[in-house]
PDB file of C-alpha atoms in Angstrom:
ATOM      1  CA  UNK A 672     -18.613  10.743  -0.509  1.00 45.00           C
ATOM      2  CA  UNK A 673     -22.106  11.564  -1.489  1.00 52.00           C
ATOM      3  CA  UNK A 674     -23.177   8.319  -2.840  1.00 73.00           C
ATOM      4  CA  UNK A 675     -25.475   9.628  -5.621  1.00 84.00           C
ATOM      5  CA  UNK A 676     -22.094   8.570  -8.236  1.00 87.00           C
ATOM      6  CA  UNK A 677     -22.495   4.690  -6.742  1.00 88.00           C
ATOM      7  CA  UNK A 678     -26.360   5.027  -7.033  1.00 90.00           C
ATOM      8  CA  UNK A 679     -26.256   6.019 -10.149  1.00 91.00           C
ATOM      9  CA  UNK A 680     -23.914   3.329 -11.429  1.00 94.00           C
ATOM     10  CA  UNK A 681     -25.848   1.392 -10.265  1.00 93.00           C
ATOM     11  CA  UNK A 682     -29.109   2.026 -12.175  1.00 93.00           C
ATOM     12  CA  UNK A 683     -26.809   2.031 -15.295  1.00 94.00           C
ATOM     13  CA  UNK A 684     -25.178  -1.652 -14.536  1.00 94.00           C
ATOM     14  CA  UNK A 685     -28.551  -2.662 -13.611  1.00 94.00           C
ATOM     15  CA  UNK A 686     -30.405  -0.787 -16.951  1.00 94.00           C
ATOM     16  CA  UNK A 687     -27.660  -2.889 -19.310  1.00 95.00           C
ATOM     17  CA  UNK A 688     -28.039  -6.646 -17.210  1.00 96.00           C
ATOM     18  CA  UNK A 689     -24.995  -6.476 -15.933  1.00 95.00           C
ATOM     19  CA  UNK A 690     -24.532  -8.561 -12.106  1.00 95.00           C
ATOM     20  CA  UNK A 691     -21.456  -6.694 -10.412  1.00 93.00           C
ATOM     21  CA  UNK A 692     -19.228  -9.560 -11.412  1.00 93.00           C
ATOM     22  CA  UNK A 693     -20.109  -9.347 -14.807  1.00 95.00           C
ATOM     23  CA  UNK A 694     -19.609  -5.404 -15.437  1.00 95.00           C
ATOM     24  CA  UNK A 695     -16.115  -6.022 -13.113  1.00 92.00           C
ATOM     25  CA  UNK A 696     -15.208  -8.377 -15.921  1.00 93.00           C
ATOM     26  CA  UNK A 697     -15.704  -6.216 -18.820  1.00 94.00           C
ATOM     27  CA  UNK A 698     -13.919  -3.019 -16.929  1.00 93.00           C
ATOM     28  CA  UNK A 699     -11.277  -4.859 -16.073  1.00 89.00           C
ATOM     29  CA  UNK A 700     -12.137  -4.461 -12.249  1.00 86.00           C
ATOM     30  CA  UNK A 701     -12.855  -6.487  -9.004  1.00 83.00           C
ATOM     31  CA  UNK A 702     -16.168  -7.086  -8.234  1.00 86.00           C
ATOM     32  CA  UNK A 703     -15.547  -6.109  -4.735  1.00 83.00           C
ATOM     33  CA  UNK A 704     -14.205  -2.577  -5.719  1.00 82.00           C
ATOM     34  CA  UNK A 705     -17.458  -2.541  -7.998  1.00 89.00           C
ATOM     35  CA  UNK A 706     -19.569  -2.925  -4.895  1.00 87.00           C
ATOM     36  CA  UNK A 707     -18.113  -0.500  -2.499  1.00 80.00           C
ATOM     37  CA  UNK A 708     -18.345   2.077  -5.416  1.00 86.00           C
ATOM     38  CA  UNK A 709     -21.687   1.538  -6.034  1.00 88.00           C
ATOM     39  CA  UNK A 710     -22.633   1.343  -2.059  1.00 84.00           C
ATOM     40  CA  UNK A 711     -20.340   5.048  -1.426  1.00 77.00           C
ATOM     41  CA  UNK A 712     -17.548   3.675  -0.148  1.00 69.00           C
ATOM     42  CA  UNK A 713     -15.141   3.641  -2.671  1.00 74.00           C
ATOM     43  CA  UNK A 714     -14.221   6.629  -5.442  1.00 77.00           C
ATOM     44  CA  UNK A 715     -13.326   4.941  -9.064  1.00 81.00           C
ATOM     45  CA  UNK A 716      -9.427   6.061  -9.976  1.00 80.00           C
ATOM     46  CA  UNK A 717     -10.011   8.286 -12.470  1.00 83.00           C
ATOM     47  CA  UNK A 718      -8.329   4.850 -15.251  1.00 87.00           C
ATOM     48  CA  UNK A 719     -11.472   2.883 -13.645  1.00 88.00           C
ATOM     49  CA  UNK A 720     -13.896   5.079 -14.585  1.00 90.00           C
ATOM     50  CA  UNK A 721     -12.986   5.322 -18.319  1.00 91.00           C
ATOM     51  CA  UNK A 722     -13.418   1.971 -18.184  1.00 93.00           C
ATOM     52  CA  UNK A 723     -16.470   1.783 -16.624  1.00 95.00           C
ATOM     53  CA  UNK A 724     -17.574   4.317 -19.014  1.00 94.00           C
ATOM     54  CA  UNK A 725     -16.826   1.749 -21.971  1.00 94.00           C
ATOM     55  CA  UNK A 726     -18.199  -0.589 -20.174  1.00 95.00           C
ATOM     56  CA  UNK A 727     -21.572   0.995 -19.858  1.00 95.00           C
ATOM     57  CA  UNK A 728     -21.733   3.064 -23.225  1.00 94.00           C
ATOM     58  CA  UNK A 729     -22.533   5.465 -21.072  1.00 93.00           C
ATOM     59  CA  UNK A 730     -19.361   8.338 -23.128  1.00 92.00           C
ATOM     60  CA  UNK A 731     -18.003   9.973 -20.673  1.00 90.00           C
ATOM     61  CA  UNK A 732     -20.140  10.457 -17.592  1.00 89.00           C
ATOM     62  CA  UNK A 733     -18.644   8.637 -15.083  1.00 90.00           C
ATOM     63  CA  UNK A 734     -15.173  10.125 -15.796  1.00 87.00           C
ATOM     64  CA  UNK A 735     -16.381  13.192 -15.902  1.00 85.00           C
ATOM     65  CA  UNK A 736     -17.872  13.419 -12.936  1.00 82.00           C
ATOM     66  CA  UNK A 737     -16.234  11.875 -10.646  1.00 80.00           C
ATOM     67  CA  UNK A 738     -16.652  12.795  -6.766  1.00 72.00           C
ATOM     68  CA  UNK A 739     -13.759  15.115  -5.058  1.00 59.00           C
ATOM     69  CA  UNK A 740     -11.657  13.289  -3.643  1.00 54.00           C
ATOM     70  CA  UNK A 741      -9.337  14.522  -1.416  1.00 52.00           C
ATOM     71  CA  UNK A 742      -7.048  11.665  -1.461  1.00 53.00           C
ATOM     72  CA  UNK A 743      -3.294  12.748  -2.490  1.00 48.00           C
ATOM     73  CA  UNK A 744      -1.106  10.639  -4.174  1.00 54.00           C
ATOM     74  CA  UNK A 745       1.382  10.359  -6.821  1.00 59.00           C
ATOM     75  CA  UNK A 746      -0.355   9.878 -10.089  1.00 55.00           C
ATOM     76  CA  UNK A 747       1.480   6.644 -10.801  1.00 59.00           C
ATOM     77  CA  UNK A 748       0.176   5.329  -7.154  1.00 69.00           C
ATOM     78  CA  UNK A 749      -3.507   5.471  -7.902  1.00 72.00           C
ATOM     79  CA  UNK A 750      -4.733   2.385  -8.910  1.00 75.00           C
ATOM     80  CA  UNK A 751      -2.239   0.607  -6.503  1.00 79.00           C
ATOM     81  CA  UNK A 752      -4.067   2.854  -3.923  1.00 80.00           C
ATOM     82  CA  UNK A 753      -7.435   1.488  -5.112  1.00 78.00           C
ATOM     83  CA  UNK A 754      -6.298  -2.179  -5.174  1.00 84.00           C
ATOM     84  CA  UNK A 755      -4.451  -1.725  -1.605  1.00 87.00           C
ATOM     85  CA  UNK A 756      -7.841  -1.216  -0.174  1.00 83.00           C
ATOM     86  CA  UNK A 757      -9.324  -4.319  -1.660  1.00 84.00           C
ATOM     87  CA  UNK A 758      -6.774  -6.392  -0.939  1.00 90.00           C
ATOM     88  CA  UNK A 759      -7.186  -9.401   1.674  1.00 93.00           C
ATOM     89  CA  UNK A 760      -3.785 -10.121   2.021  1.00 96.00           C
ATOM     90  CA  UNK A 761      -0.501  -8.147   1.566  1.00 97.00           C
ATOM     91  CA  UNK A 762       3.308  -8.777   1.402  1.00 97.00           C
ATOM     92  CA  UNK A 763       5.341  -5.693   1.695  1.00 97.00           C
ATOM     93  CA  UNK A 764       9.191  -5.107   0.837  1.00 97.00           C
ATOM     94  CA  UNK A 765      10.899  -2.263   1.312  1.00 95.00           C
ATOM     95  CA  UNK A 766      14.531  -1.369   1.064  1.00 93.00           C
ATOM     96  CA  UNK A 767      14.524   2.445   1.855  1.00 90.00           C
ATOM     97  CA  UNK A 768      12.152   3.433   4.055  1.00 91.00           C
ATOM     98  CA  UNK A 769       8.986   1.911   6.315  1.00 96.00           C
ATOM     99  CA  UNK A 770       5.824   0.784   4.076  1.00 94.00           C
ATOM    100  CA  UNK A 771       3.194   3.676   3.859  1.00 92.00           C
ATOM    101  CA  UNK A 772       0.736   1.233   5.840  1.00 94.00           C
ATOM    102  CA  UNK A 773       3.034   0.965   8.733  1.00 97.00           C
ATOM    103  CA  UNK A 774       4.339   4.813   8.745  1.00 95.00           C
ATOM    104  CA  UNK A 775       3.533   6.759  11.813  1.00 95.00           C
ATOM    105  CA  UNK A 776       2.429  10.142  11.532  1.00 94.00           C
ATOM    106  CA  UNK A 777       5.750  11.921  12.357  1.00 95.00           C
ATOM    107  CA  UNK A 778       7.806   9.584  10.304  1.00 96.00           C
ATOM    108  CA  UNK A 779       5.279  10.087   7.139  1.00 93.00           C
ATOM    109  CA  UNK A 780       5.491  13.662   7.579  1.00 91.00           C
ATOM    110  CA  UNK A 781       9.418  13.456   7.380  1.00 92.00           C
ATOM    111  CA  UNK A 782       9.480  11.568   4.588  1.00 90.00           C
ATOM    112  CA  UNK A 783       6.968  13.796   2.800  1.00 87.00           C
ATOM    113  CA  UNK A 784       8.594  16.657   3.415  1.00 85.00           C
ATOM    114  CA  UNK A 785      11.725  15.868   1.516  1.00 76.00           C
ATOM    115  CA  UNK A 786      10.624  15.407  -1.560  1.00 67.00           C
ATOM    116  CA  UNK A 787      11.892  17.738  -4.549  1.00 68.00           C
ATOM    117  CA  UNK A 788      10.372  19.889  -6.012  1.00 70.00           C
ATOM    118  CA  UNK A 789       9.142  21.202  -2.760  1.00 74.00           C
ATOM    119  CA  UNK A 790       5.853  21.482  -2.463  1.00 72.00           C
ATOM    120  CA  UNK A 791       3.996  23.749  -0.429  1.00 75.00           C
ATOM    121  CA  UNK A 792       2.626  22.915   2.889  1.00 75.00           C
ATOM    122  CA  UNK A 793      -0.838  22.561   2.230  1.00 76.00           C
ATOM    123  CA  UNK A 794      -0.030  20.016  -0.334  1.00 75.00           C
ATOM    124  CA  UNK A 795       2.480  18.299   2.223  1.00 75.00           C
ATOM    125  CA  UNK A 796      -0.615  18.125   4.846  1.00 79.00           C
ATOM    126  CA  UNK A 797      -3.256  16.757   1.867  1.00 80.00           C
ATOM    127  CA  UNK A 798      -0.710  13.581   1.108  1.00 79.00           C
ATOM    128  CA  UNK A 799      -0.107  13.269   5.169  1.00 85.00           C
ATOM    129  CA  UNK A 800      -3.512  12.970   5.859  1.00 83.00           C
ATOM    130  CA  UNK A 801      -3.565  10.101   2.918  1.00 83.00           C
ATOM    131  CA  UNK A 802      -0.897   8.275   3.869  1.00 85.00           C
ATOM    132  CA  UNK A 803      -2.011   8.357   7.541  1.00 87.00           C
ATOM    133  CA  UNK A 804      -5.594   7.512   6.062  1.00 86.00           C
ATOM    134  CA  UNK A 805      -3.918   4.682   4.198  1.00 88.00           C
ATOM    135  CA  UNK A 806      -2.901   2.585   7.712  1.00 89.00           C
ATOM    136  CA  UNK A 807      -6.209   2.618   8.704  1.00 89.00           C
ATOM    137  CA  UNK A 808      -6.413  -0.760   7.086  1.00 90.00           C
ATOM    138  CA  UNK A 809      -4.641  -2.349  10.016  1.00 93.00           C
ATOM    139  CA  UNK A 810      -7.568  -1.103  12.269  1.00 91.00           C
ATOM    140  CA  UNK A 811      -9.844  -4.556  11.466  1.00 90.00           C
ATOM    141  CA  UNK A 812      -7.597  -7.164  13.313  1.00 90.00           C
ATOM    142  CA  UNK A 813      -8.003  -9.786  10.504  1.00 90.00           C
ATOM    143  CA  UNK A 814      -7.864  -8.709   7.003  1.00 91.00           C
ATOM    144  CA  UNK A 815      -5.454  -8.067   5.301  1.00 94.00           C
ATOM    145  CA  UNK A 816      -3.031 -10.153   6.316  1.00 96.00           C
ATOM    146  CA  UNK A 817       0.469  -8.347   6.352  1.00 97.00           C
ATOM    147  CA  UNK A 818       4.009 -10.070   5.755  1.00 97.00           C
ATOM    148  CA  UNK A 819       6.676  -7.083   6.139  1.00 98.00           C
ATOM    149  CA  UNK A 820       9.864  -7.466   4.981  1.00 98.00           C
ATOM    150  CA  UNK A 821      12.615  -5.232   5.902  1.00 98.00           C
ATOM    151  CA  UNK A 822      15.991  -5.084   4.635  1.00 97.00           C
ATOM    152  CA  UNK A 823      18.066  -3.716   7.483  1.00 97.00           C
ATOM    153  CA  UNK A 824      18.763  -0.262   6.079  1.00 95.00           C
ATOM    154  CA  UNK A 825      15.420   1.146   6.303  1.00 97.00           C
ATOM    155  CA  UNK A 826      16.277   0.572   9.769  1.00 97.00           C
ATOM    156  CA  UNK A 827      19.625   2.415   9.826  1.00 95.00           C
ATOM    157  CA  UNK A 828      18.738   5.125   7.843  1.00 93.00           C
ATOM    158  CA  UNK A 829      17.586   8.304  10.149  1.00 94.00           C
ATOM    159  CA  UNK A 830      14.453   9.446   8.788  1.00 95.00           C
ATOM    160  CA  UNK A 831      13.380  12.342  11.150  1.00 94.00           C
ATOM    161  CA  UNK A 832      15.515  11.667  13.587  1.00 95.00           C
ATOM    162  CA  UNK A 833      16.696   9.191  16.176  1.00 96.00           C
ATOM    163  CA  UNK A 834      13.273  10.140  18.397  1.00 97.00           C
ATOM    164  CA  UNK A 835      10.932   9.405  15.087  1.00 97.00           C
ATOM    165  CA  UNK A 836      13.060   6.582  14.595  1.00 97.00           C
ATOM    166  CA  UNK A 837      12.681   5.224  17.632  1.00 97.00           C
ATOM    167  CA  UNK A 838       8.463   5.736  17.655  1.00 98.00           C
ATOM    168  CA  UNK A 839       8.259   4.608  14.424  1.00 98.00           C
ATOM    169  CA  UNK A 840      10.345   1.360  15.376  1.00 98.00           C
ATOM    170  CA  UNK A 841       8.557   0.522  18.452  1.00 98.00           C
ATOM    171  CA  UNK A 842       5.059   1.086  16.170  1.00 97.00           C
ATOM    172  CA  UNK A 843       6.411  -1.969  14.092  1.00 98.00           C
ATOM    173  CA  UNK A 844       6.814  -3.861  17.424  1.00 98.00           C
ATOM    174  CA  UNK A 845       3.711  -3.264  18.562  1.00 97.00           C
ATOM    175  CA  UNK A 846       2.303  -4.325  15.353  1.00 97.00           C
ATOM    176  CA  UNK A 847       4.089  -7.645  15.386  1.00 97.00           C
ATOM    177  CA  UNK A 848       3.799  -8.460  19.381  1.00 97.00           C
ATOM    178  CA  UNK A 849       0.106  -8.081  18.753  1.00 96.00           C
ATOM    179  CA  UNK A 850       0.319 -10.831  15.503  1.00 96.00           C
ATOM    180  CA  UNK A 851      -1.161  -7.914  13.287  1.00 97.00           C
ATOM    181  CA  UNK A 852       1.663  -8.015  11.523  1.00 97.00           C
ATOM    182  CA  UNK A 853       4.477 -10.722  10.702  1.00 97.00           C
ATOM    183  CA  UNK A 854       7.780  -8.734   9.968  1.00 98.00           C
ATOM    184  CA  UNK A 855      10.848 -10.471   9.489  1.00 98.00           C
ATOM    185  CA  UNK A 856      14.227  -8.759   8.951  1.00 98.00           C
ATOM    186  CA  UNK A 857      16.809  -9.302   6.037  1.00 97.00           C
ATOM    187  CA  UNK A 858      19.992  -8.260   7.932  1.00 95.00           C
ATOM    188  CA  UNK A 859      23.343  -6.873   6.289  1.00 94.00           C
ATOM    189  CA  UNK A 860      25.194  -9.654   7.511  1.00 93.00           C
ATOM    190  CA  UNK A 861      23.346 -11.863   4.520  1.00 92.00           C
ATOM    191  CA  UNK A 862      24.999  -9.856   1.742  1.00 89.00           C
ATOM    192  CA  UNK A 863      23.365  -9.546  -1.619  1.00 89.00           C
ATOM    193  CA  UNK A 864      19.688 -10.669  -2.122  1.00 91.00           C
ATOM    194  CA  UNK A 865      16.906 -11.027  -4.702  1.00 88.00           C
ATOM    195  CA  UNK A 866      15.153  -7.987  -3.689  1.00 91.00           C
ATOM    196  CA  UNK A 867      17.585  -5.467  -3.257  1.00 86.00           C
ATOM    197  CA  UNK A 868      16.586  -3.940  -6.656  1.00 77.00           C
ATOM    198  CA  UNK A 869      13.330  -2.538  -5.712  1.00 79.00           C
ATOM    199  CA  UNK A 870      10.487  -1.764  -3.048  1.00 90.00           C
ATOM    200  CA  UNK A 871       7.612  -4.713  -3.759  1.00 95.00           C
ATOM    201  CA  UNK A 872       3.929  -5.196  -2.585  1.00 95.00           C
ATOM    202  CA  UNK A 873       2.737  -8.425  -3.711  1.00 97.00           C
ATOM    203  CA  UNK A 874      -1.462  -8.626  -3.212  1.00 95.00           C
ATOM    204  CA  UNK A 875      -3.954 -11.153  -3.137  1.00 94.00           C
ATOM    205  CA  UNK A 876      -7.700 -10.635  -3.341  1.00 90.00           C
ATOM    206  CA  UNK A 877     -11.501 -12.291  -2.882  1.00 85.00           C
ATOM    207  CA  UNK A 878     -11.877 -12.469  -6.302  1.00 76.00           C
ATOM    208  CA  UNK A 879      -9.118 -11.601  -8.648  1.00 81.00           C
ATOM    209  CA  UNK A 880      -5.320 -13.010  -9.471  1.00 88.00           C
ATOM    210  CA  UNK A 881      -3.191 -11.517  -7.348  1.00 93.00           C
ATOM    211  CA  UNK A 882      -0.837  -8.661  -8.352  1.00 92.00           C
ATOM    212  CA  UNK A 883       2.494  -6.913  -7.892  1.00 94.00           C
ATOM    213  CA  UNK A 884       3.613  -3.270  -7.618  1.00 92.00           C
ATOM    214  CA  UNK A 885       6.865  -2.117  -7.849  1.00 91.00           C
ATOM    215  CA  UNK A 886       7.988   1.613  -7.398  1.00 84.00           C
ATOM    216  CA  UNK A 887      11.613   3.582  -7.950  1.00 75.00           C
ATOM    217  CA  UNK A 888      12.392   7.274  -8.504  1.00 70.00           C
ATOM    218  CA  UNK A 889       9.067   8.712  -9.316  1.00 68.00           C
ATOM    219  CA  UNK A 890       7.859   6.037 -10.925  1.00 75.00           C
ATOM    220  CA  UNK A 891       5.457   2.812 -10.204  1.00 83.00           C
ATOM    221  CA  UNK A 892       4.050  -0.244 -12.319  1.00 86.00           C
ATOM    222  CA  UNK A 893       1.307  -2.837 -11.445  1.00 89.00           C
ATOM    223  CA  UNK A 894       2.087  -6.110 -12.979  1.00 89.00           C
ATOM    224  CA  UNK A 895      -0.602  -8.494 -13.400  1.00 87.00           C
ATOM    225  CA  UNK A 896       0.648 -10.952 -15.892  1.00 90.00           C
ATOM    226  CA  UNK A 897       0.187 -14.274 -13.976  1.00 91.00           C
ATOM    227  CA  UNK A 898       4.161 -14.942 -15.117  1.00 93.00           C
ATOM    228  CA  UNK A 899       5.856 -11.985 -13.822  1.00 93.00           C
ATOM    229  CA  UNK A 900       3.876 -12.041 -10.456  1.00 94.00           C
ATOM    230  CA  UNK A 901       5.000 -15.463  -9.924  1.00 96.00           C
ATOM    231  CA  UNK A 902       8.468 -14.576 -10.734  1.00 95.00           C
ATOM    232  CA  UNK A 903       8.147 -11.739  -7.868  1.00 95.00           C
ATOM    233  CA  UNK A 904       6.741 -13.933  -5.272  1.00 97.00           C
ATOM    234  CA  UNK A 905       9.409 -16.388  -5.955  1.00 96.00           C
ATOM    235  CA  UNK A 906      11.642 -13.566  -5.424  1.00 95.00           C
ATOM    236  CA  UNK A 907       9.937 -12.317  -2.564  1.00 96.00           C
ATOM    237  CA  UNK A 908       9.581 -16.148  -0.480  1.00 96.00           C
ATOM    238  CA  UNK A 909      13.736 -16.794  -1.478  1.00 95.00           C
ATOM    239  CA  UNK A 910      14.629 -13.491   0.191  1.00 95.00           C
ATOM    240  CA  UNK A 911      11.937 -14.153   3.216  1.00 96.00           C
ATOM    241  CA  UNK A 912      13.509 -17.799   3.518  1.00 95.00           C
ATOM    242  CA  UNK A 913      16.575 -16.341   4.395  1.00 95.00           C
ATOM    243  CA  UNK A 914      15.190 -13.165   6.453  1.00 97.00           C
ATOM    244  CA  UNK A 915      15.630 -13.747  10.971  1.00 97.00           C
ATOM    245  CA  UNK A 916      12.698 -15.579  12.284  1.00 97.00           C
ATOM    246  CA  UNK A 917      10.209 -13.292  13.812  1.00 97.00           C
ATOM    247  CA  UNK A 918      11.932 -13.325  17.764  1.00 97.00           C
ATOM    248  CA  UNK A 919      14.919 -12.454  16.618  1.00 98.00           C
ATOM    249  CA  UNK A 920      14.129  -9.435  14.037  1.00 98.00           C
ATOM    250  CA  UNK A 921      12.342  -8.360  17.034  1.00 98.00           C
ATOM    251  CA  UNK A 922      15.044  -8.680  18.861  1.00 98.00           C
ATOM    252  CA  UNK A 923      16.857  -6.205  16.250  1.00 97.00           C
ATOM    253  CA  UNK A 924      14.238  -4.185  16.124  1.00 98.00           C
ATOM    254  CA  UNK A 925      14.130  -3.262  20.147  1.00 98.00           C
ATOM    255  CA  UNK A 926      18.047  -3.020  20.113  1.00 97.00           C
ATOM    256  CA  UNK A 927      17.685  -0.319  17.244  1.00 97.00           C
ATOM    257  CA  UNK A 928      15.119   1.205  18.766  1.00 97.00           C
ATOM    258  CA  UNK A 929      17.061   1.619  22.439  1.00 97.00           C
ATOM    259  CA  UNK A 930      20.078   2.632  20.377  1.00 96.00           C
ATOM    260  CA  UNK A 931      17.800   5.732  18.635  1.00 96.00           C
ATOM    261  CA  UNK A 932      16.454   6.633  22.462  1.00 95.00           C
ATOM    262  CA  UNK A 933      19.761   6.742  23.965  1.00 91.00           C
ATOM    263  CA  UNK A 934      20.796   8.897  20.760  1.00 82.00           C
ATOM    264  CA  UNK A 935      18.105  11.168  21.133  1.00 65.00           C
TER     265      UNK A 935
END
């Protein structure tokens, strides 16, 4: 983005005697997310910039005018978006389907294109292109770190077909022989657990309490009170303690992913 919106909240921070760390406090922000949106690298969710504005004094400027953005996401999703980015290390859950982080590009596009209403194509391609954007993440080999946890349906359940299945499982290999990720499976041998409620992200920052989002039917919530995010990682190491060790999920995961080759 052009970076004349960081630049300019810049001057403004600066013009009130605000350091970065200080304005983050009184918006409610990271300081990090404060500095890549004030160096172009970041666009302010559209909640951030009200309270930026606040912040400031400055009315409504910086909500105003916010930069286009092509990003494309459920409106409920944006400020996990925002703090996905910043994060330095992640834990993912899911019970459904693969992560958005970890999705290839076939597999996103199936499970974009099922959603209901329908929505037209061009809209389908804006939210690929997001979601694909989204796994860049995993391009620096260090940060974040990412813990996936997989309950053994999202492996069963043919999302594009047995090919995509099988790409999209041997993407998660690849991920995990190359210690980018750590993935451990919850198989359906162990029965109920404490997760099976819900898809979870739990994230830690540089410079912030760590959070926890939780999504269902068209609907997501960040929680950030220190108690109920310690409840969730509770949840989230009791379900992990009793998830395969890392050889043999793999393990799992190549079987699957031979099954879905021979199928297709």
């Amino acid at each position: 983005m052009s970076n004349i919106y960081g630049e300019w909240l810049k001057a403004q921070r600066e013009a009130a005697g605000l350091t970065q760390q200080e304005l983050a406090t009184a918006a409610v922000m990271t300081r990090s997310h404060i500095a890549h949106i004030e160096a172009g690298r970041r666009i302010p969710s559209k909640e951030d910039a009200r309270r930026l504005d606040r912040a400031l004094n400055t009315g409504d400027v910086l909500s105003s005018f916010l930069p286009d953005d092509d990003t494309a996401v459920a409106g409920y999703f944006e400020s996990a978006l925002q703090l996905e980015q910043q994060a330095t290390m992640i834990r993912e859950f899911a019970l459904s389907f693969i992560p958005g982080i970890l999705q290839t590009e076939r597999y996103a596009r199936a499970v974009l294109s099922v959603p209901f209403p329908p929505a037209s194509e061009q809209e389908r391609d804006r939210r690929l292109v997001t979601r694909l954007e989204r796994a860049k993440i995993l391009v620096d080999p260090v940060t974040p770190v990412v813990w996936v946890l997989l309950d053994e349906a999202v492996l069963r359940r043919r999302i594009g077909g047995p090919e995509v299945m099988a790409e999209q499982i041997n993407h998660l290999i690849r991920l995990a022989e190359a210690e980018r990720i750590q993935l451990h499976l919850l198989p359906f041998t162990l029965g109920m657990h404490p997760l099976m409620s819900n898809m979870l992200t739990l994230m830690w920052f540089e410079d912030q309490p760590p959070v926890a989002y939780g999504e269902g039917l068209y609907m997501g919530k960040i929680h950030d009170s220190p108690s109920v995010v310690q409840e969730l990682q509770h949840r989230y190491d009791f379900a992990l303690g009793n998830a395969l060790p890392l050889k043999e999920s793999l393990d799992l995961l190549r079987a699957t992913a031979r099954d879905y080759e021979h199928h297709g």
